[in-house]
Amino acid sequence: MSWSKYAEFLAFAVVLVLIPGPDFAVVTKNTLVGGRRRGRWTALGVSSSNLVQGTAAAFGVSGLILRVQPLFEAIKWAGVGYLAYLGAQAIRSALRGQYPPVDEADGHTRGLAGWRQGFTSNITNPKVLVFYLAVLPQFLTPGAGLGWLLVLAWSHAALGLSYQLTLVTGLHGLRRLLMRRTVRRSLDATTGAVLLGFSARLATEHV
């Protein structure tokens, strides 16, 4: 494995990380709802799942999941249902339009809830399994060992976490504006529609 090949992977990973997806929507929603602390915990949940899936792929576990079709389908439909649930929550919030003041004193509880949502939304996305299992090996040179596969997987997780933490910081800085009732309702409606859209696309796609 050469360093030039590794740099090539990093460039590819940066582009991939910047493409908005379910993780982006969940981190955005939780930052607006619970503030910077919850947003950071959500980002940590996503990156934790990436580490788990990347490590599993390196040791061949993801390949086993992909070969066991009922298990793979169960993961896929769990992801469909969870994204639909989060989207419905956001839509319901937009329709109600009731937003109590956010108190970050209970940040520990909010943080754990954010971590759980970030982890669950990512771990139930079968595209992540496919990425780690099928795409990462394309950047390995002949003879590269397990260590390099882990380096690629963990590098992707680290890049994703860095981007999401930057996103959280930016959103938190604009939070006073974004938390205005009319703006918040529009954001909830948009986020809900996006999450429902991701759920529907995942349900209809053959991964």
PDB file of C-alpha atoms in Angstrom:
ATOM      1  CA  MET A   1       0.000   0.000   0.000  1.00  0.00           C
ATOM      2  CA  SER A   2       1.513   3.313  -1.080  1.00  0.00           C
ATOM      3  CA  TRP A   3       0.981   6.728   0.471  1.00  0.00           C
ATOM      4  CA  SER A   4      -0.123   8.077  -2.906  1.00  0.00           C
ATOM      5  CA  LYS A   5      -2.879   5.466  -2.974  1.00  0.00           C
ATOM      6  CA  TYR A   6      -3.848   6.470   0.547  1.00  0.00           C
ATOM      7  CA  ALA A   7      -4.002  10.149  -0.495  1.00  0.00           C
ATOM      8  CA  GLU A   8      -6.199   9.139  -3.417  1.00  0.00           C
ATOM      9  CA  PHE A   9      -8.551   7.402  -1.003  1.00  0.00           C
ATOM     10  CA  LEU A  10      -8.658  10.439   1.297  1.00  0.00           C
ATOM     11  CA  ALA A  11      -9.655  12.678  -1.617  1.00  0.00           C
ATOM     12  CA  PHE A  12     -12.411  10.236  -2.556  1.00  0.00           C
ATOM     13  CA  ALA A  13     -13.561   9.968   1.078  1.00  0.00           C
ATOM     14  CA  VAL A  14     -13.771  13.749   1.490  1.00  0.00           C
ATOM     15  CA  VAL A  15     -16.088  14.020  -1.525  1.00  0.00           C
ATOM     16  CA  LEU A  16     -18.191  11.143  -0.184  1.00  0.00           C
ATOM     17  CA  VAL A  17     -18.450  12.661   3.294  1.00  0.00           C
ATOM     18  CA  LEU A  18     -19.614  16.014   1.884  1.00  0.00           C
ATOM     19  CA  ILE A  19     -22.583  14.459   0.055  1.00  0.00           C
ATOM     20  CA  PRO A  20     -25.665  15.016   2.262  1.00  0.00           C
ATOM     21  CA  GLY A  21     -27.341  11.807   3.389  1.00  0.00           C
ATOM     22  CA  PRO A  22     -29.344  10.398   6.317  1.00  0.00           C
ATOM     23  CA  ASP A  23     -26.468  11.055   8.747  1.00  0.00           C
ATOM     24  CA  PHE A  24     -26.383  14.725   7.719  1.00  0.00           C
ATOM     25  CA  ALA A  25     -30.138  15.031   8.260  1.00  0.00           C
ATOM     26  CA  VAL A  26     -30.053  13.373  11.688  1.00  0.00           C
ATOM     27  CA  VAL A  27     -27.102  15.466  12.913  1.00  0.00           C
ATOM     28  CA  THR A  28     -28.799  18.642  11.669  1.00  0.00           C
ATOM     29  CA  LYS A  29     -32.114  17.785  13.320  1.00  0.00           C
ATOM     30  CA  ASN A  30     -30.565  16.940  16.667  1.00  0.00           C
ATOM     31  CA  THR A  31     -28.373  20.040  16.720  1.00  0.00           C
ATOM     32  CA  LEU A  32     -31.396  22.264  16.160  1.00  0.00           C
ATOM     33  CA  VAL A  33     -33.453  20.382  18.753  1.00  0.00           C
ATOM     34  CA  GLY A  34     -30.867  19.882  21.482  1.00  0.00           C
ATOM     35  CA  GLY A  35     -28.050  22.270  20.749  1.00  0.00           C
ATOM     36  CA  ARG A  36     -24.352  21.725  20.280  1.00  0.00           C
ATOM     37  CA  ARG A  37     -23.992  18.991  22.902  1.00  0.00           C
ATOM     38  CA  ARG A  38     -26.658  16.782  21.411  1.00  0.00           C
ATOM     39  CA  GLY A  39     -25.379  17.460  17.908  1.00  0.00           C
ATOM     40  CA  ARG A  40     -21.869  16.402  18.898  1.00  0.00           C
ATOM     41  CA  TRP A  41     -23.130  13.243  20.511  1.00  0.00           C
ATOM     42  CA  THR A  42     -25.114  12.445  17.372  1.00  0.00           C
ATOM     43  CA  ALA A  43     -21.969  12.878  15.282  1.00  0.00           C
ATOM     44  CA  LEU A  44     -20.125  10.578  17.704  1.00  0.00           C
ATOM     45  CA  GLY A  45     -22.898   8.015  17.298  1.00  0.00           C
ATOM     46  CA  VAL A  46     -22.513   8.086  13.514  1.00  0.00           C
ATOM     47  CA  SER A  47     -18.723   7.757  13.715  1.00  0.00           C
ATOM     48  CA  SER A  48     -19.013   4.941  16.274  1.00  0.00           C
ATOM     49  CA  SER A  49     -21.182   3.019  13.841  1.00  0.00           C
ATOM     50  CA  ASN A  50     -18.691   3.709  11.050  1.00  0.00           C
ATOM     51  CA  LEU A  51     -15.900   2.307  13.204  1.00  0.00           C
ATOM     52  CA  VAL A  52     -17.955  -0.802  13.996  1.00  0.00           C
ATOM     53  CA  GLN A  53     -18.919  -1.407  10.377  1.00  0.00           C
ATOM     54  CA  GLY A  54     -15.466  -0.634   9.006  1.00  0.00           C
ATOM     55  CA  THR A  55     -13.831  -2.995  11.482  1.00  0.00           C
ATOM     56  CA  ALA A  56     -16.443  -5.665  10.787  1.00  0.00           C
ATOM     57  CA  ALA A  57     -15.789  -5.343   7.057  1.00  0.00           C
ATOM     58  CA  ALA A  58     -12.051  -5.693   7.589  1.00  0.00           C
ATOM     59  CA  PHE A  59     -12.576  -8.953   9.459  1.00  0.00           C
ATOM     60  CA  GLY A  60     -15.123 -10.277   6.967  1.00  0.00           C
ATOM     61  CA  VAL A  61     -18.237  -9.966   9.102  1.00  0.00           C
ATOM     62  CA  SER A  62     -19.923  -7.599   6.648  1.00  0.00           C
ATOM     63  CA  GLY A  63     -19.380 -10.109   3.871  1.00  0.00           C
ATOM     64  CA  LEU A  64     -21.195 -12.720   5.920  1.00  0.00           C
ATOM     65  CA  ILE A  65     -24.112 -10.349   6.514  1.00  0.00           C
ATOM     66  CA  LEU A  66     -24.375  -9.584   2.805  1.00  0.00           C
ATOM     67  CA  ARG A  67     -24.408 -13.296   1.977  1.00  0.00           C
ATOM     68  CA  VAL A  68     -27.122 -14.085   4.524  1.00  0.00           C
ATOM     69  CA  GLN A  69     -29.997 -12.444   2.648  1.00  0.00           C
ATOM     70  CA  PRO A  70     -32.635 -12.550   5.433  1.00  0.00           C
ATOM     71  CA  LEU A  71     -30.239 -10.830   7.848  1.00  0.00           C
ATOM     72  CA  PHE A  72     -29.283  -8.223   5.264  1.00  0.00           C
ATOM     73  CA  GLU A  73     -32.952  -7.550   4.478  1.00  0.00           C
ATOM     74  CA  ALA A  74     -33.737  -7.239   8.187  1.00  0.00           C
ATOM     75  CA  ILE A  75     -31.026  -4.573   8.565  1.00  0.00           C
ATOM     76  CA  LYS A  76     -32.279  -2.772   5.479  1.00  0.00           C
ATOM     77  CA  TRP A  77     -35.912  -2.659   6.627  1.00  0.00           C
ATOM     78  CA  ALA A  78     -34.908  -1.638  10.135  1.00  0.00           C
ATOM     79  CA  GLY A  79     -33.175   1.337   8.520  1.00  0.00           C
ATOM     80  CA  VAL A  80     -36.229   2.106   6.387  1.00  0.00           C
ATOM     81  CA  GLY A  81     -38.453   2.073   9.438  1.00  0.00           C
ATOM     82  CA  TYR A  82     -36.121   4.124  11.601  1.00  0.00           C
ATOM     83  CA  LEU A  83     -35.640   6.879   9.023  1.00  0.00           C
ATOM     84  CA  ALA A  84     -39.409   6.975   8.490  1.00  0.00           C
ATOM     85  CA  TYR A  85     -39.907   7.270  12.262  1.00  0.00           C
ATOM     86  CA  LEU A  86     -37.471  10.188  12.546  1.00  0.00           C
ATOM     87  CA  GLY A  87     -39.033  11.870   9.518  1.00  0.00           C
ATOM     88  CA  ALA A  88     -42.546  11.489  10.943  1.00  0.00           C
ATOM     89  CA  GLN A  89     -41.373  12.981  14.241  1.00  0.00           C
ATOM     90  CA  ALA A  90     -39.998  16.038  12.456  1.00  0.00           C
ATOM     91  CA  ILE A  91     -43.178  16.469  10.375  1.00  0.00           C
ATOM     92  CA  ARG A  92     -45.329  16.171  13.506  1.00  0.00           C
ATOM     93  CA  SER A  93     -43.183  18.794  15.213  1.00  0.00           C
ATOM     94  CA  ALA A  94     -43.630  21.147  12.249  1.00  0.00           C
ATOM     95  CA  LEU A  95     -47.410  20.679  12.264  1.00  0.00           C
ATOM     96  CA  ARG A  96     -47.689  21.291  16.008  1.00  0.00           C
ATOM     97  CA  GLY A  97     -45.352  24.260  15.959  1.00  0.00           C
ATOM     98  CA  GLN A  98     -44.825  24.138  19.713  1.00  0.00           C
ATOM     99  CA  TYR A  99     -41.213  24.677  20.717  1.00  0.00           C
ATOM    100  CA  PRO A 100     -40.461  25.030  24.426  1.00  0.00           C
ATOM    101  CA  PRO A 101     -37.213  26.746  25.406  1.00  0.00           C
ATOM    102  CA  VAL A 102     -34.288  24.372  25.119  1.00  0.00           C
ATOM    103  CA  ASP A 103     -32.536  23.720  28.401  1.00  0.00           C
ATOM    104  CA  GLU A 104     -29.129  22.160  27.936  1.00  0.00           C
ATOM    105  CA  ALA A 105     -28.723  21.480  31.642  1.00  0.00           C
ATOM    106  CA  ASP A 106     -29.934  17.943  31.010  1.00  0.00           C
ATOM    107  CA  GLY A 107     -27.313  17.595  28.299  1.00  0.00           C
ATOM    108  CA  HIS A 108     -26.214  14.140  29.481  1.00  0.00           C
ATOM    109  CA  THR A 109     -29.629  12.630  28.722  1.00  0.00           C
ATOM    110  CA  ARG A 110     -29.940  14.579  25.480  1.00  0.00           C
ATOM    111  CA  GLY A 111     -26.431  13.526  24.542  1.00  0.00           C
ATOM    112  CA  LEU A 112     -27.150   9.832  24.971  1.00  0.00           C
ATOM    113  CA  ALA A 113     -30.350  10.173  22.945  1.00  0.00           C
ATOM    114  CA  GLY A 114     -28.382  11.918  20.195  1.00  0.00           C
ATOM    115  CA  TRP A 115     -25.697   9.222  20.212  1.00  0.00           C
ATOM    116  CA  ARG A 116     -28.342   6.511  19.946  1.00  0.00           C
ATOM    117  CA  GLN A 117     -30.052   8.173  16.997  1.00  0.00           C
ATOM    118  CA  GLY A 118     -26.777   8.768  15.159  1.00  0.00           C
ATOM    119  CA  PHE A 119     -25.585   5.205  15.738  1.00  0.00           C
ATOM    120  CA  THR A 120     -28.907   3.608  14.814  1.00  0.00           C
ATOM    121  CA  SER A 121     -29.433   5.612  11.624  1.00  0.00           C
ATOM    122  CA  ASN A 122     -25.966   4.652  10.398  1.00  0.00           C
ATOM    123  CA  ILE A 123     -25.788   1.027  11.529  1.00  0.00           C
ATOM    124  CA  THR A 124     -29.082   0.214   9.793  1.00  0.00           C
ATOM    125  CA  ASN A 125     -27.996   1.751   6.485  1.00  0.00           C
ATOM    126  CA  PRO A 126     -26.942  -1.166   4.242  1.00  0.00           C
ATOM    127  CA  LYS A 127     -25.115   1.202   1.892  1.00  0.00           C
ATOM    128  CA  VAL A 128     -22.493   1.691   4.592  1.00  0.00           C
ATOM    129  CA  LEU A 129     -21.889  -2.061   4.716  1.00  0.00           C
ATOM    130  CA  VAL A 130     -21.555  -2.186   0.940  1.00  0.00           C
ATOM    131  CA  PHE A 131     -19.169   0.786   0.940  1.00  0.00           C
ATOM    132  CA  TYR A 132     -16.792  -0.726   3.467  1.00  0.00           C
ATOM    133  CA  LEU A 133     -16.915  -4.160   1.928  1.00  0.00           C
ATOM    134  CA  ALA A 134     -16.846  -3.352  -1.786  1.00  0.00           C
ATOM    135  CA  VAL A 135     -15.354   0.125  -2.223  1.00  0.00           C
ATOM    136  CA  LEU A 136     -12.498   0.258   0.286  1.00  0.00           C
ATOM    137  CA  PRO A 137     -10.632  -2.762  -1.121  1.00  0.00           C
ATOM    138  CA  GLN A 138     -10.459  -0.983  -4.498  1.00  0.00           C
ATOM    139  CA  PHE A 139      -7.851   1.358  -3.008  1.00  0.00           C
ATOM    140  CA  LEU A 140      -5.624  -1.427  -1.708  1.00  0.00           C
ATOM    141  CA  THR A 141      -2.578  -2.481  -3.653  1.00  0.00           C
ATOM    142  CA  PRO A 142      -1.771  -6.199  -4.052  1.00  0.00           C
ATOM    143  CA  GLY A 143      -0.300  -7.606  -0.888  1.00  0.00           C
ATOM    144  CA  ALA A 144      -1.730  -4.934   1.416  1.00  0.00           C
ATOM    145  CA  GLY A 145      -2.774  -6.527   4.685  1.00  0.00           C
ATOM    146  CA  LEU A 146      -5.617  -6.192   7.157  1.00  0.00           C
ATOM    147  CA  GLY A 147      -3.936  -3.226   8.807  1.00  0.00           C
ATOM    148  CA  TRP A 148      -4.290  -1.010   5.758  1.00  0.00           C
ATOM    149  CA  LEU A 149      -7.963  -1.909   5.362  1.00  0.00           C
ATOM    150  CA  LEU A 150      -8.512  -0.814   8.953  1.00  0.00           C
ATOM    151  CA  VAL A 151      -6.585   2.413   8.285  1.00  0.00           C
ATOM    152  CA  LEU A 152      -8.870   3.225   5.352  1.00  0.00           C
ATOM    153  CA  ALA A 153     -12.035   2.431   7.297  1.00  0.00           C
ATOM    154  CA  TRP A 154     -11.000   4.394  10.378  1.00  0.00           C
ATOM    155  CA  SER A 155      -9.779   7.316   8.265  1.00  0.00           C
ATOM    156  CA  HIS A 156     -13.201   7.537   6.648  1.00  0.00           C
ATOM    157  CA  ALA A 157     -14.843   7.509  10.090  1.00  0.00           C
ATOM    158  CA  ALA A 158     -12.486  10.248  11.311  1.00  0.00           C
ATOM    159  CA  LEU A 159     -13.165  12.436   8.261  1.00  0.00           C
ATOM    160  CA  GLY A 160     -16.902  11.996   8.712  1.00  0.00           C
ATOM    161  CA  LEU A 161     -16.675  12.945  12.380  1.00  0.00           C
ATOM    162  CA  SER A 162     -14.577  16.043  11.613  1.00  0.00           C
ATOM    163  CA  TYR A 163     -17.084  17.226   9.013  1.00  0.00           C
ATOM    164  CA  GLN A 164     -20.104  16.589  11.234  1.00  0.00           C
ATOM    165  CA  LEU A 165     -18.549  18.377  14.212  1.00  0.00           C
ATOM    166  CA  THR A 166     -17.857  21.359  11.948  1.00  0.00           C
ATOM    167  CA  LEU A 167     -21.481  21.208  10.791  1.00  0.00           C
ATOM    168  CA  VAL A 168     -22.681  21.166  14.404  1.00  0.00           C
ATOM    169  CA  THR A 169     -20.556  24.213  15.259  1.00  0.00           C
ATOM    170  CA  GLY A 170     -21.913  26.128  12.280  1.00  0.00           C
ATOM    171  CA  LEU A 171     -25.523  25.250  13.032  1.00  0.00           C
ATOM    172  CA  HIS A 172     -25.120  26.121  16.691  1.00  0.00           C
ATOM    173  CA  GLY A 173     -23.762  29.532  15.753  1.00  0.00           C
ATOM    174  CA  LEU A 174     -26.906  30.205  13.715  1.00  0.00           C
ATOM    175  CA  ARG A 175     -29.214  28.541  16.211  1.00  0.00           C
ATOM    176  CA  ARG A 176     -30.758  31.730  17.585  1.00  0.00           C
ATOM    177  CA  LEU A 177     -31.947  32.590  14.081  1.00  0.00           C
ATOM    178  CA  LEU A 178     -32.865  29.028  13.169  1.00  0.00           C
ATOM    179  CA  MET A 179     -34.868  28.542  16.378  1.00  0.00           C
ATOM    180  CA  ARG A 180     -37.405  31.221  15.479  1.00  0.00           C
ATOM    181  CA  ARG A 181     -40.786  29.552  15.293  1.00  0.00           C
ATOM    182  CA  THR A 182     -41.475  30.141  11.603  1.00  0.00           C
ATOM    183  CA  VAL A 183     -37.953  29.188  10.593  1.00  0.00           C
ATOM    184  CA  ARG A 184     -37.971  26.150  12.867  1.00  0.00           C
ATOM    185  CA  ARG A 185     -41.261  24.875  11.434  1.00  0.00           C
ATOM    186  CA  SER A 186     -39.885  25.192   7.918  1.00  0.00           C
ATOM    187  CA  LEU A 187     -36.680  23.381   8.897  1.00  0.00           C
ATOM    188  CA  ASP A 188     -38.606  20.608  10.642  1.00  0.00           C
ATOM    189  CA  ALA A 189     -40.856  20.157   7.629  1.00  0.00           C
ATOM    190  CA  THR A 190     -37.871  20.098   5.274  1.00  0.00           C
ATOM    191  CA  THR A 191     -35.841  17.728   7.457  1.00  0.00           C
ATOM    192  CA  GLY A 192     -38.839  15.439   7.889  1.00  0.00           C
ATOM    193  CA  ALA A 193     -39.471  15.328   4.155  1.00  0.00           C
ATOM    194  CA  VAL A 194     -35.779  14.587   3.496  1.00  0.00           C
ATOM    195  CA  LEU A 195     -35.718  11.745   6.029  1.00  0.00           C
ATOM    196  CA  LEU A 196     -38.925  10.265   4.620  1.00  0.00           C
ATOM    197  CA  GLY A 197     -37.416  10.568   1.158  1.00  0.00           C
ATOM    198  CA  PHE A 198     -34.288   8.692   2.229  1.00  0.00           C
ATOM    199  CA  SER A 199     -36.507   6.036   3.820  1.00  0.00           C
ATOM    200  CA  ALA A 200     -38.556   5.604   0.645  1.00  0.00           C
ATOM    201  CA  ARG A 201     -35.468   5.461  -1.565  1.00  0.00           C
ATOM    202  CA  LEU A 202     -33.838   2.864   0.670  1.00  0.00           C
ATOM    203  CA  ALA A 203     -37.036   0.784   0.565  1.00  0.00           C
ATOM    204  CA  THR A 204     -37.172   0.772  -3.226  1.00  0.00           C
ATOM    205  CA  GLU A 205     -33.467   0.381  -3.968  1.00  0.00           C
ATOM    206  CA  HIS A 206     -31.799  -2.955  -4.566  1.00  0.00           C
ATOM    207  CA  VAL A 207     -28.572  -2.528  -2.620  1.00  0.00           C
TER     208      VAL A 207
END
